[in-house]
Amino acid sequence: MTTSPSLRVRQRTAWGAFTLAALIAVIFYLGPMLYLLSVALQTPAQFLNNPVAFPHPILWSNFASAWNQATMGTYFGNSVLYAFFSTVFSLLFAALLAFPVSRRYVRGSQLIYLFFLAGIFLPVGLIPLFIESRMLGLYNNQVGYIILHLQYGLTFGFFIFVGYFRTIPTELDESAAIDGCGYFHYMWSILLPLIKPALATVGIYVAINVWNDLIGPVVFLASNSLYPLTRGLYTFYGSNQSDWTLLAAGVFIVAAPLIIAFIALQRYLVAGAVAGSLKS
Amino acid sequence: MASLYRGRDRVQLHLGMLPGLLVYVLFGIIPSVATAVISLTNYSGIPGLPVNFVGFQNYVQAFVLDSTGLLGSIRDTLVFAVSVTVIQNALALALAWLFTKRYPGRAIFRSLVFMPAALGVTVIGLTWALIFNPSGGPAANLLAVWGGNSAFFGSDTWAMPLVIFVQIWANLGFTTIVYLAGMNTVPGELYEAAKMDGASGWRTFRSVTFPMIAASTTVNVLLAAVGSLNTYDLIYVLTDGLYHTNTLGMYMFNTAFEGSSNLGLAATINMVEFVITFVVALTLQKFLRRREEVLG
């Protein structure tokens, strides 16, 4: 997001604004992350006496200890599995639903759209979901956990894709049909590549959302070996409440990939924030 | 048009829609509506126990027998939601305004403020729990300079303000980005005109920028209000609803999944939460849309 050219004309470097923005960003946003890293590198002895000082000596082994003691490898694998599959399937289902509705290729397209629109105002029913998860055998297993996380990406994707498909000319559908290209094949090899920007924006939002979900694993999972990173870390916190150097290392291990993902994918997140807010 | 897909393609077209519709009905619509039904039963989290229809017994329990719990929870929810909505929007407006200026490092500062959008409640909650560690750390040291000490998230006076602070910290970037997007659509000529009239920076903001971004304000206020009325995941990490931070969502969650696991009563608390959210959202929407019309 850049300032519009018309605004830029009248602007010289605003040092007052610079100072304020820098203070807020550095003290309140960079600061906590640096402090987290600093504690993660401290010895327990230093943390007890002087946690705010620079780590001396630097203790790298906190990371390895946290990784091993918290069995983060397992949690990490679960998180990747959950985020990947629930994102891929929810986006695929959303696209397969959004295309016919966007084109009004099926009867009741308008009705389906309204049906989804009404859903925006409906609350999340966590308790019925919990009961359903048990009835349908989705409780405490990996496939079930993924299925229970399809809903968010489906609705978000549906609205974005309905709009996006409208920008693709219908002539394309016709020429594909004339060439004898089957519908599923057309969706997979032509339509989905064409809506890639929308897939990326929605997909990144959904993946981060599923990855960061803490309530989901508390409600829908019971076995330690099935936990994603969020609940794994939270459980680790519960059993090491006072061991902050180890904990900070654990939190940092979980935060680091998210920070890297954020830096790499920031423009999609901004696009998603703006698109999501315009939707409502 | 509809004849474009025939035979096998038409079957595929319909078949493709099925999983999406199924997911939406099963995990969107049904749970949403079923909360009302479950609130009329004595459903418990323990498998195997019989489930009975008990009428409005849970409502009597919540509003009459446990009324202090429910009223306290409603108060906590409103304190939390009003503070978050007002402060978050005020700060985001100021910050977005700062980000329209021209200076080095602007993009980096903006990124830093937006970063919590990717971090999630577990990392955010534990990081702030570390900073507000009562037995030493930046916050305790700072407070010690003034001769004070506090249990922070474990204190009746500090827990709520701190939970509000962390919630705002986490969502400030998002709100700022939406305001910034709005500010960038304000035509530059309006600023030129304001400058010609000799308007001050504050005057320009109040009379040009703020009215022109009414649509962004509507979105941000609504999202912050609805979001904060329903927040409990962050609170779960920070205080678990103790020390007067027991929002309705937290109260519902703990009633359902901790200790007694009384799902029927939890669904009732959830219904109270829905009704409050619905009324607030509707009222705000009406007010903000009218405001947009007046300003537009």
Coordinates of C-alpha atoms in Angstrom, one line a residue:
Chain A
M1 CA 0.0 0.0 0.0
T2 CA 1.7 3.2 -1.1
T3 CA 0.6 6.8 -0.6
S4 CA -1.4 8.1 -3.6
P5 CA 0.7 10.2 -5.9
S6 CA -1.5 13.3 -5.3
L7 CA -0.6 13.1 -1.6
R8 CA 3.1 12.7 -2.2
V9 CA 3.3 16.1 -4.0
R10 CA 2.9 18.2 -0.9
Q11 CA 5.1 16.0 1.4
R12 CA 8.5 16.5 2.7
T13 CA 10.1 14.2 5.2
A14 CA 7.9 14.4 8.3
W15 CA 10.3 13.9 11.2
G16 CA 7.7 14.3 13.9
A17 CA 5.6 11.5 12.4
F18 CA 8.8 9.4 11.9
T19 CA 9.7 9.8 15.6
L20 CA 6.3 8.7 16.8
A21 CA 5.9 5.8 14.4
A22 CA 9.4 4.6 15.2
L23 CA 8.8 4.8 19.0
I24 CA 5.6 2.8 18.8
A25 CA 6.9 0.2 16.3
V26 CA 10.2 -0.3 18.0
I27 CA 9.2 -0.2 21.7
F28 CA 5.9 -2.0 21.5
Y29 CA 6.3 -4.3 18.6
L30 CA 10.0 -5.0 18.0
G31 CA 10.8 -4.8 21.7
P32 CA 8.7 -7.8 22.9
M33 CA 10.1 -10.0 20.2
L34 CA 13.7 -9.0 21.0
Y35 CA 13.0 -9.6 24.7
L36 CA 11.6 -13.0 24.0
L37 CA 14.7 -13.9 22.0
S38 CA 17.0 -12.5 24.7
V39 CA 15.3 -14.6 27.5
A40 CA 15.5 -17.6 25.2
L41 CA 19.3 -17.2 25.2
Q42 CA 19.7 -16.6 28.9
T43 CA 20.8 -19.0 31.7
P44 CA 18.1 -19.6 34.4
A45 CA 20.5 -17.9 36.8
Q46 CA 20.6 -14.7 34.8
F47 CA 16.9 -14.7 34.3
L48 CA 16.4 -14.8 38.0
N49 CA 18.7 -11.9 38.6
N50 CA 18.8 -9.7 35.6
P51 CA 16.4 -10.8 32.8
V52 CA 16.4 -7.4 31.1
A53 CA 20.1 -7.4 30.4
F54 CA 21.7 -8.7 27.3
P55 CA 22.2 -12.5 27.6
H56 CA 25.6 -13.4 29.1
P57 CA 26.7 -16.0 28.6
I58 CA 24.6 -16.8 25.5
L59 CA 23.0 -20.2 26.1
W60 CA 22.0 -21.7 22.7
S61 CA 21.0 -25.0 24.2
N62 CA 17.6 -23.7 25.4
F63 CA 16.3 -24.1 21.9
A64 CA 17.4 -27.7 21.6
S65 CA 16.1 -28.5 25.1
A66 CA 12.7 -26.8 24.4
W67 CA 12.4 -28.6 21.1
N68 CA 13.2 -32.0 22.6
Q69 CA 11.4 -31.7 26.0
A70 CA 8.2 -30.3 24.4
T71 CA 8.4 -32.9 21.5
M72 CA 7.9 -30.1 19.1
G73 CA 8.8 -32.2 16.1
T74 CA 5.5 -34.1 16.5
Y75 CA 3.5 -30.9 17.0
F76 CA 5.2 -29.2 14.1
G77 CA 4.3 -32.1 11.8
N78 CA 0.7 -32.0 13.0
S79 CA 0.5 -28.3 12.4
V80 CA 1.8 -28.6 8.9
L81 CA -0.6 -31.5 8.2
Y82 CA -3.7 -29.6 9.6
A83 CA -2.9 -26.3 8.0
F84 CA -2.0 -27.7 4.6
F85 CA -4.9 -30.1 4.1
S86 CA -7.7 -28.0 5.5
T87 CA -6.5 -25.1 3.4
V88 CA -6.2 -27.0 0.2
F89 CA -9.5 -28.8 0.5
S90 CA -11.5 -25.8 1.7
L91 CA -10.2 -23.7 -1.2
L92 CA -10.9 -26.5 -3.7
F93 CA -14.5 -26.9 -2.3
A94 CA -15.0 -23.2 -2.3
A95 CA -13.9 -22.8 -5.9
L96 CA -16.1 -25.7 -7.1
L97 CA -19.0 -24.1 -5.4
A98 CA -18.3 -20.5 -6.3
F99 CA -17.8 -21.0 -10.0
P100 CA -21.3 -22.4 -10.9
V101 CA -22.9 -19.8 -8.5
S102 CA -20.9 -16.9 -9.9
R103 CA -21.9 -18.0 -13.5
R104 CA -25.5 -19.0 -12.4
Y105 CA -24.9 -22.3 -14.2
V106 CA -27.2 -24.1 -11.8
R107 CA -30.7 -23.5 -10.6
G108 CA -30.8 -21.8 -7.2
S109 CA -27.5 -20.1 -7.6
Q110 CA -28.9 -16.8 -6.2
L111 CA -30.3 -18.8 -3.3
I112 CA -27.0 -20.5 -2.5
Y113 CA -25.4 -17.1 -2.5
L114 CA -28.0 -15.7 -0.1
F115 CA -27.7 -18.8 2.0
F116 CA -23.9 -18.1 2.5
L117 CA -24.6 -14.4 3.0
A118 CA -26.9 -15.2 5.9
G119 CA -24.2 -17.3 7.4
I120 CA -22.1 -14.2 8.0
F121 CA -24.6 -13.1 10.7
L122 CA -24.8 -16.6 12.2
P123 CA -22.6 -17.2 15.3
V124 CA -20.0 -20.0 15.5
G125 CA -21.7 -22.8 17.4
L126 CA -18.7 -24.3 19.3
I127 CA -20.8 -26.6 21.6
P128 CA -22.9 -28.2 18.8
L129 CA -19.6 -28.6 16.8
F130 CA -18.1 -30.5 19.8
I131 CA -21.2 -32.8 20.0
E132 CA -21.2 -33.3 16.2
S133 CA -17.5 -34.1 16.2
R134 CA -18.2 -37.0 18.6
M135 CA -21.3 -38.2 16.7
L136 CA -19.5 -38.1 13.3
G137 CA -16.3 -39.7 14.6
L138 CA -14.3 -36.6 14.0
Y139 CA -13.2 -36.2 17.6
N140 CA -9.6 -36.8 18.5
N141 CA -8.3 -37.8 15.1
Q142 CA -6.3 -36.1 12.4
V143 CA -8.7 -36.4 9.5
G144 CA -11.6 -35.3 11.7
Y145 CA -9.6 -32.3 12.9
I146 CA -9.0 -31.3 9.2
I147 CA -12.6 -31.7 8.3
L148 CA -13.7 -29.6 11.3
H149 CA -11.5 -26.8 10.0
L150 CA -12.8 -26.6 6.4
Q151 CA -15.7 -24.3 7.2
Y152 CA -13.7 -21.0 7.6
G153 CA -11.8 -21.3 4.3
L154 CA -14.9 -22.4 2.5
T155 CA -17.0 -19.3 3.4
F156 CA -14.1 -16.8 3.1
G157 CA -13.0 -18.4 -0.2
F158 CA -16.6 -18.6 -1.6
F159 CA -17.2 -14.9 -1.4
I160 CA -13.8 -13.9 -2.8
F161 CA -13.9 -16.5 -5.6
V162 CA -17.5 -15.6 -6.7
G163 CA -16.3 -12.1 -7.3
Y164 CA -13.0 -13.2 -8.9
F165 CA -14.7 -15.7 -11.3
R166 CA -16.8 -12.7 -12.6
T167 CA -13.6 -11.2 -14.0
I168 CA -13.0 -14.2 -16.2
P169 CA -14.9 -13.9 -19.5
T170 CA -17.6 -16.6 -20.1
E171 CA -16.3 -17.0 -23.6
L172 CA -13.5 -19.0 -22.1
D173 CA -16.0 -21.5 -20.7
E174 CA -17.6 -21.8 -24.1
S175 CA -14.4 -22.3 -26.0
A176 CA -13.2 -24.9 -23.5
A177 CA -16.5 -26.8 -23.8
I178 CA -16.3 -26.7 -27.6
D179 CA -12.7 -28.0 -27.4
G180 CA -14.1 -30.9 -25.4
C181 CA -12.4 -30.0 -22.2
G182 CA -14.3 -31.7 -19.4
Y183 CA -15.5 -29.6 -16.4
F184 CA -13.2 -30.9 -13.7
H185 CA -10.3 -30.7 -16.1
Y186 CA -11.2 -27.2 -17.0
M187 CA -11.5 -26.2 -13.3
W188 CA -8.1 -27.8 -12.5
S189 CA -6.0 -26.8 -15.4
I190 CA -7.5 -23.5 -16.5
L191 CA -9.7 -21.8 -13.9
L192 CA -7.7 -22.5 -10.8
P193 CA -4.5 -21.2 -12.3
L194 CA -6.4 -18.1 -13.4
I195 CA -7.6 -17.3 -9.9
K196 CA -4.1 -17.9 -8.4
P197 CA -3.9 -14.4 -6.8
A198 CA -7.2 -15.0 -5.0
L199 CA -6.2 -18.5 -4.0
A200 CA -2.9 -17.2 -2.5
T201 CA -4.6 -14.4 -0.5
V202 CA -7.4 -16.6 0.9
G203 CA -5.1 -19.6 1.3
I204 CA -2.5 -17.7 3.4
Y205 CA -5.2 -16.3 5.6
V206 CA -6.8 -19.7 6.1
A207 CA -3.5 -21.5 6.7
I208 CA -2.4 -19.0 9.3
N209 CA -5.8 -19.1 10.9
V210 CA -5.8 -22.9 11.2
W211 CA -2.1 -23.0 12.3
N212 CA -2.8 -20.5 15.1
D213 CA -6.0 -22.0 16.3
L214 CA -5.8 -22.9 20.0
I215 CA -9.4 -23.4 20.9
G216 CA -9.8 -26.1 18.2
P217 CA -7.2 -28.4 19.5
V218 CA -8.4 -27.9 23.1
V219 CA -11.9 -28.9 22.2
F220 CA -11.5 -31.4 19.4
L221 CA -8.3 -33.3 20.4
A222 CA -7.4 -35.3 23.5
S223 CA -4.2 -37.2 22.7
N224 CA -0.9 -35.4 23.1
S225 CA 0.5 -37.0 19.9
L226 CA -2.2 -35.3 17.8
Y227 CA -1.6 -31.7 19.1
P228 CA -0.5 -29.0 16.8
L229 CA 2.1 -26.5 17.9
T230 CA -0.3 -24.1 19.6
R231 CA -1.7 -26.6 22.1
G232 CA 1.7 -28.3 22.4
L233 CA 3.3 -25.1 23.4
Y234 CA 0.4 -24.3 25.7
T235 CA 0.7 -27.7 27.4
F236 CA 4.5 -27.1 27.7
Y237 CA 3.7 -23.8 29.4
G238 CA 1.4 -25.5 31.8
S239 CA 4.1 -27.9 32.9
N240 CA 7.0 -25.5 33.0
Q241 CA 5.4 -22.3 34.3
S242 CA 8.5 -21.1 36.1
D243 CA 11.1 -22.2 33.7
W244 CA 10.9 -19.1 31.5
T245 CA 14.2 -19.4 29.7
L246 CA 13.1 -22.8 28.3
L247 CA 9.6 -21.5 27.7
A248 CA 10.8 -18.4 25.9
A249 CA 12.9 -20.6 23.6
G250 CA 9.8 -22.7 23.0
V251 CA 7.7 -19.6 22.2
F252 CA 10.4 -18.4 19.9
I253 CA 10.6 -21.7 18.0
V254 CA 6.9 -21.4 17.4
A255 CA 7.0 -17.7 16.6
A256 CA 10.0 -17.8 14.2
P257 CA 8.4 -19.6 11.3
L258 CA 5.3 -17.3 11.7
I259 CA 7.5 -14.2 11.6
I260 CA 9.4 -15.5 8.5
A261 CA 6.0 -16.4 6.8
F262 CA 4.8 -12.9 7.7
I263 CA 7.7 -11.2 6.1
A264 CA 7.5 -13.3 3.0
L265 CA 3.7 -13.2 2.6
Q266 CA 2.9 -9.8 4.0
R267 CA 1.5 -8.3 0.8
Y268 CA -1.1 -11.1 0.7
L269 CA -2.1 -10.5 4.3
V270 CA -2.6 -6.8 3.6
A271 CA -4.6 -7.7 0.5
G272 CA -6.6 -10.2 2.6
A273 CA -7.2 -7.6 5.3
V274 CA -8.5 -5.1 2.8
A275 CA -10.6 -7.6 0.9
G276 CA -12.0 -9.2 4.0
S277 CA -13.0 -5.8 5.4
L278 CA -14.6 -4.6 2.1
K279 CA -16.6 -7.8 2.1
S280 CA -18.4 -7.0 5.3
Chain B
M1 CA -26.2 -20.5 -20.7
A2 CA -27.1 -23.4 -18.6
S3 CA -26.9 -25.7 -21.6
L4 CA -23.1 -25.1 -21.8
Y5 CA -22.5 -28.1 -19.6
R6 CA -24.3 -31.3 -20.6
G7 CA -24.2 -35.0 -19.8
R8 CA -21.0 -35.9 -17.8
D9 CA -20.0 -32.3 -17.4
R10 CA -23.3 -31.3 -15.9
V11 CA -23.0 -34.2 -13.5
Q12 CA -19.5 -33.0 -12.6
L13 CA -20.7 -29.4 -12.1
H14 CA -23.2 -30.5 -9.6
L15 CA -21.0 -33.1 -8.0
G16 CA -18.3 -30.5 -7.4
M17 CA -20.7 -28.3 -5.4
L18 CA -21.6 -31.1 -3.0
P19 CA -18.6 -31.1 -0.6
G20 CA -18.8 -27.4 -0.2
L21 CA -22.5 -27.4 0.5
L22 CA -22.2 -30.4 2.8
V23 CA -19.4 -28.7 4.9
Y24 CA -21.3 -25.5 5.1
V25 CA -24.6 -27.1 6.3
L26 CA -22.9 -29.6 8.7
F27 CA -20.3 -27.2 10.2
G28 CA -21.7 -23.8 9.6
I29 CA -25.5 -23.8 9.6
I30 CA -26.4 -26.7 11.9
P31 CA -24.1 -25.9 14.8
S32 CA -25.1 -22.2 14.6
V33 CA -28.8 -23.0 15.0
A34 CA -28.3 -26.0 17.3
T35 CA -26.9 -23.9 20.1
A36 CA -30.5 -22.8 20.8
V37 CA -31.7 -26.4 21.0
I38 CA -28.9 -27.6 23.2
S39 CA -29.5 -24.7 25.6
L40 CA -32.9 -26.4 26.3
T41 CA -31.3 -29.7 27.3
N42 CA -29.1 -31.1 30.1
Y43 CA -26.4 -32.2 27.6
S44 CA -23.2 -33.0 29.4
G45 CA -19.7 -33.4 28.1
I46 CA -19.5 -36.9 29.6
P47 CA -20.3 -39.5 27.0
G48 CA -23.0 -42.0 27.8
L49 CA -25.1 -39.9 30.1
P50 CA -28.8 -39.6 29.0
V51 CA -29.8 -36.3 27.4
N52 CA -33.1 -34.8 28.4
F53 CA -35.1 -31.9 27.3
V54 CA -35.3 -29.6 30.4
G55 CA -37.2 -26.5 29.0
F56 CA -35.9 -23.2 30.3
Q57 CA -34.1 -24.7 33.3
N58 CA -30.7 -23.6 32.1
Y59 CA -32.0 -20.1 31.6
V60 CA -33.4 -20.1 35.1
Q61 CA -30.0 -21.4 36.3
A62 CA -28.1 -18.7 34.5
F63 CA -30.3 -15.7 35.1
V64 CA -31.6 -16.5 38.6
L65 CA -29.6 -19.1 40.5
D66 CA -26.2 -18.1 39.1
S67 CA -27.1 -14.5 38.4
T68 CA -24.0 -13.0 40.0
G69 CA -21.8 -15.2 37.7
L70 CA -23.7 -14.1 34.6
L71 CA -24.1 -10.5 35.5
G72 CA -20.4 -10.3 36.3
S73 CA -19.6 -11.9 33.0
I74 CA -21.8 -9.5 31.1
R75 CA -20.1 -6.6 32.9
D76 CA -16.6 -8.0 32.0
T77 CA -17.6 -8.5 28.4
L78 CA -18.9 -5.0 28.0
V79 CA -15.9 -3.4 29.8
F80 CA -13.6 -5.4 27.5
A81 CA -15.5 -4.8 24.3
V82 CA -16.2 -1.1 24.8
S83 CA -12.6 -0.3 25.8
V84 CA -11.1 -2.4 23.0
T85 CA -13.4 -1.0 20.3
V86 CA -12.9 2.7 21.3
I87 CA -9.2 2.6 22.1
Q88 CA -8.2 0.4 19.2
N89 CA -10.0 2.6 16.6
A90 CA -8.7 5.8 18.1
L91 CA -5.1 4.5 18.1
A92 CA -5.4 3.0 14.6
L93 CA -6.7 6.3 13.2
A94 CA -3.7 8.1 14.7
L95 CA -1.3 5.5 13.5
A96 CA -2.8 5.3 10.0
W97 CA -2.5 9.1 9.8
L98 CA 1.2 8.8 10.8
F99 CA 1.7 6.2 8.0
T100 CA 0.4 8.6 5.4
K101 CA 3.3 10.9 6.0
R102 CA 6.6 10.5 4.2
Y103 CA 9.7 9.4 6.1
P104 CA 12.4 6.7 6.0
G105 CA 11.5 3.3 7.5
R106 CA 7.7 3.8 7.1
A107 CA 7.1 0.4 5.5
I108 CA 9.1 -1.4 8.2
F109 CA 7.3 0.3 11.0
R110 CA 4.0 -0.5 9.4
S111 CA 5.0 -4.2 9.0
L112 CA 6.1 -4.4 12.6
V113 CA 2.7 -3.1 13.8
F114 CA 0.9 -5.5 11.5
M115 CA 3.1 -8.5 12.5
P116 CA 0.8 -9.9 15.3
A117 CA -1.7 -10.7 12.6
A118 CA 0.4 -13.8 11.9
L119 CA 1.5 -14.7 15.4
G120 CA -1.6 -16.2 16.9
V121 CA -2.9 -16.1 20.5
T122 CA -0.5 -18.6 21.9
V123 CA 2.6 -16.8 20.9
I124 CA 1.1 -13.4 21.7
G125 CA -0.3 -14.5 25.0
L126 CA 2.9 -16.2 26.3
T127 CA 5.1 -13.3 25.1
W128 CA 3.2 -10.8 27.1
A129 CA 3.0 -13.2 30.0
L130 CA 6.8 -13.2 29.9
I131 CA 7.0 -9.4 29.8
F132 CA 4.5 -9.0 32.6
N133 CA 6.2 -11.7 34.7
P134 CA 5.5 -10.5 38.2
S135 CA 8.9 -11.7 39.6
G136 CA 11.1 -9.7 37.3
G137 CA 11.2 -8.5 33.8
P138 CA 10.7 -5.2 31.9
A139 CA 7.2 -4.5 33.3
A140 CA 8.1 -5.4 36.9
N141 CA 11.3 -3.3 36.7
L142 CA 9.5 -0.3 35.3
L143 CA 6.9 -0.5 38.0
A144 CA 9.6 -0.9 40.6
V145 CA 11.0 2.5 39.5
W146 CA 7.8 4.0 40.8
G147 CA 8.1 1.9 43.9
G148 CA 5.2 -0.4 43.0
N149 CA 4.7 -4.1 42.3
S150 CA 1.9 -6.1 40.9
A151 CA 0.9 -9.6 40.0
F152 CA -0.2 -8.2 36.6
F153 CA -2.3 -10.9 34.9
G154 CA -2.9 -12.4 38.4
S155 CA -4.2 -9.2 39.9
D156 CA -7.8 -8.1 40.2
T157 CA -7.0 -4.5 39.3
W158 CA -4.5 -5.1 36.5
A159 CA -5.7 -8.2 34.7
M160 CA -8.5 -6.5 32.8
P161 CA -6.6 -3.4 31.6
L162 CA -3.7 -5.7 30.5
V163 CA -5.9 -8.1 28.7
I164 CA -7.5 -5.1 26.9
F165 CA -4.0 -3.9 26.1
V166 CA -2.8 -7.2 24.6
Q167 CA -6.0 -7.5 22.5
I168 CA -5.5 -4.1 21.1
W169 CA -1.8 -4.7 20.5
A170 CA -2.7 -7.8 18.5
N171 CA -5.3 -6.2 16.3
L172 CA -4.1 -2.7 16.0
G173 CA -2.2 -3.4 12.7
F174 CA -5.2 -4.8 11.0
T175 CA -7.4 -1.9 11.9
T176 CA -4.6 0.5 10.9
I177 CA -4.2 -1.1 7.5
V178 CA -8.0 -0.8 6.8
Y179 CA -7.9 2.9 7.8
L180 CA -4.8 3.5 5.8
A181 CA -6.5 1.9 2.7
G182 CA -9.4 4.4 3.2
M183 CA -7.1 7.4 3.7
N184 CA -5.2 6.6 0.5
T185 CA -8.5 6.9 -1.5
V186 CA -9.1 10.5 -0.3
P187 CA -8.5 12.8 -3.3
G188 CA -5.3 14.9 -3.0
E189 CA -7.2 18.0 -4.2
L190 CA -9.1 18.1 -1.0
Y191 CA -5.8 18.4 0.9
E192 CA -4.6 21.0 -1.5
A193 CA -7.8 23.0 -0.9
A194 CA -7.5 22.6 2.9
K195 CA -3.9 23.8 2.7
M196 CA -4.9 26.8 0.7
D197 CA -7.5 27.7 3.3
G198 CA -4.7 27.6 5.9
A199 CA -6.2 24.6 7.8
S200 CA -4.0 23.1 10.5
G201 CA -3.1 19.4 10.4
W202 CA -5.6 18.5 13.1
R203 CA -8.3 20.6 11.3
T204 CA -7.6 18.9 8.0
F205 CA -7.8 15.5 9.7
R206 CA -11.1 16.3 11.4
S207 CA -12.8 18.1 8.5
V208 CA -11.4 16.2 5.5
T209 CA -9.8 12.8 6.3
F210 CA -12.1 11.6 9.0
P211 CA -15.4 12.3 7.2
M212 CA -14.0 10.9 3.9
I213 CA -13.1 7.5 5.5
A214 CA -16.5 6.9 7.0
A215 CA -16.8 3.6 5.3
S216 CA -13.5 2.3 6.8
T217 CA -14.7 3.5 10.2
T218 CA -17.9 1.5 9.9
V219 CA -16.0 -1.6 9.0
N220 CA -13.4 -1.2 11.7
V221 CA -15.8 -0.4 14.5
L222 CA -18.1 -3.3 13.6
L223 CA -15.3 -5.8 13.3
A224 CA -13.7 -4.6 16.6
A225 CA -17.0 -4.6 18.4
V226 CA -18.2 -8.0 17.2
G227 CA -14.7 -9.5 17.6
S228 CA -14.1 -8.3 21.1
L229 CA -17.6 -9.3 22.3
N230 CA -16.7 -12.8 21.3
T231 CA -13.0 -13.0 22.3
Y232 CA -11.9 -15.7 24.7
D233 CA -8.9 -17.5 23.1
L234 CA -6.5 -14.8 24.1
I235 CA -8.0 -14.5 27.5
Y236 CA -7.8 -18.2 27.9
V237 CA -4.0 -18.0 27.6
L238 CA -3.6 -14.8 29.7
T239 CA -5.9 -15.3 32.7
D240 CA -8.3 -18.2 31.9
G241 CA -11.1 -15.8 32.9
L242 CA -9.9 -15.2 36.4
Y243 CA -9.5 -11.8 38.0
H244 CA -12.6 -10.2 36.5
T245 CA -11.7 -11.1 32.9
N246 CA -14.5 -13.6 32.6
T247 CA -16.1 -12.6 29.3
L248 CA -19.2 -14.4 28.1
G249 CA -17.1 -16.4 25.7
M250 CA -14.7 -17.4 28.4
Y251 CA -17.6 -18.2 30.8
M252 CA -19.2 -20.4 28.1
F253 CA -15.9 -22.2 27.3
N254 CA -15.1 -23.0 30.9
T255 CA -18.7 -24.1 31.7
A256 CA -18.5 -26.4 28.6
F257 CA -15.0 -27.8 28.7
E258 CA -13.6 -27.4 32.2
G259 CA -14.7 -29.1 35.4
S260 CA -18.5 -29.7 35.3
S261 CA -18.7 -29.8 31.5
N262 CA -22.3 -28.7 31.5
L263 CA -22.9 -28.2 27.8
G264 CA -26.6 -27.3 28.2
L265 CA -25.8 -24.4 30.5
A266 CA -22.8 -23.4 28.3
A267 CA -25.1 -23.2 25.3
T268 CA -27.4 -20.9 27.3
I269 CA -24.5 -18.6 28.1
N270 CA -23.6 -18.7 24.4
M271 CA -27.2 -17.6 23.6
V272 CA -26.8 -14.6 25.8
E273 CA -23.6 -13.8 24.1
F274 CA -25.3 -14.1 20.6
V275 CA -28.1 -11.9 21.6
I276 CA -25.9 -9.2 23.0
T277 CA -23.6 -9.4 19.9
F278 CA -26.6 -9.3 17.6
V279 CA -28.2 -6.3 19.2
V280 CA -24.9 -4.3 19.4
A281 CA -24.0 -5.2 15.8
L282 CA -27.4 -4.2 14.5
T283 CA -27.5 -0.9 16.5
L284 CA -23.9 0.0 15.5
Q285 CA -24.5 -0.9 11.9
K286 CA -27.6 1.3 11.7
F287 CA -25.9 4.2 13.4
L288 CA -22.7 4.0 11.3
R289 CA -24.5 3.6 8.0
R290 CA -26.6 6.6 8.7
R291 CA -23.5 8.5 9.5
E292 CA -22.0 7.4 6.2
E293 CA -25.0 8.7 4.4
V294 CA -24.9 12.1 6.2
L295 CA -21.2 12.5 5.5
G296 CA -21.2 11.0 2.0

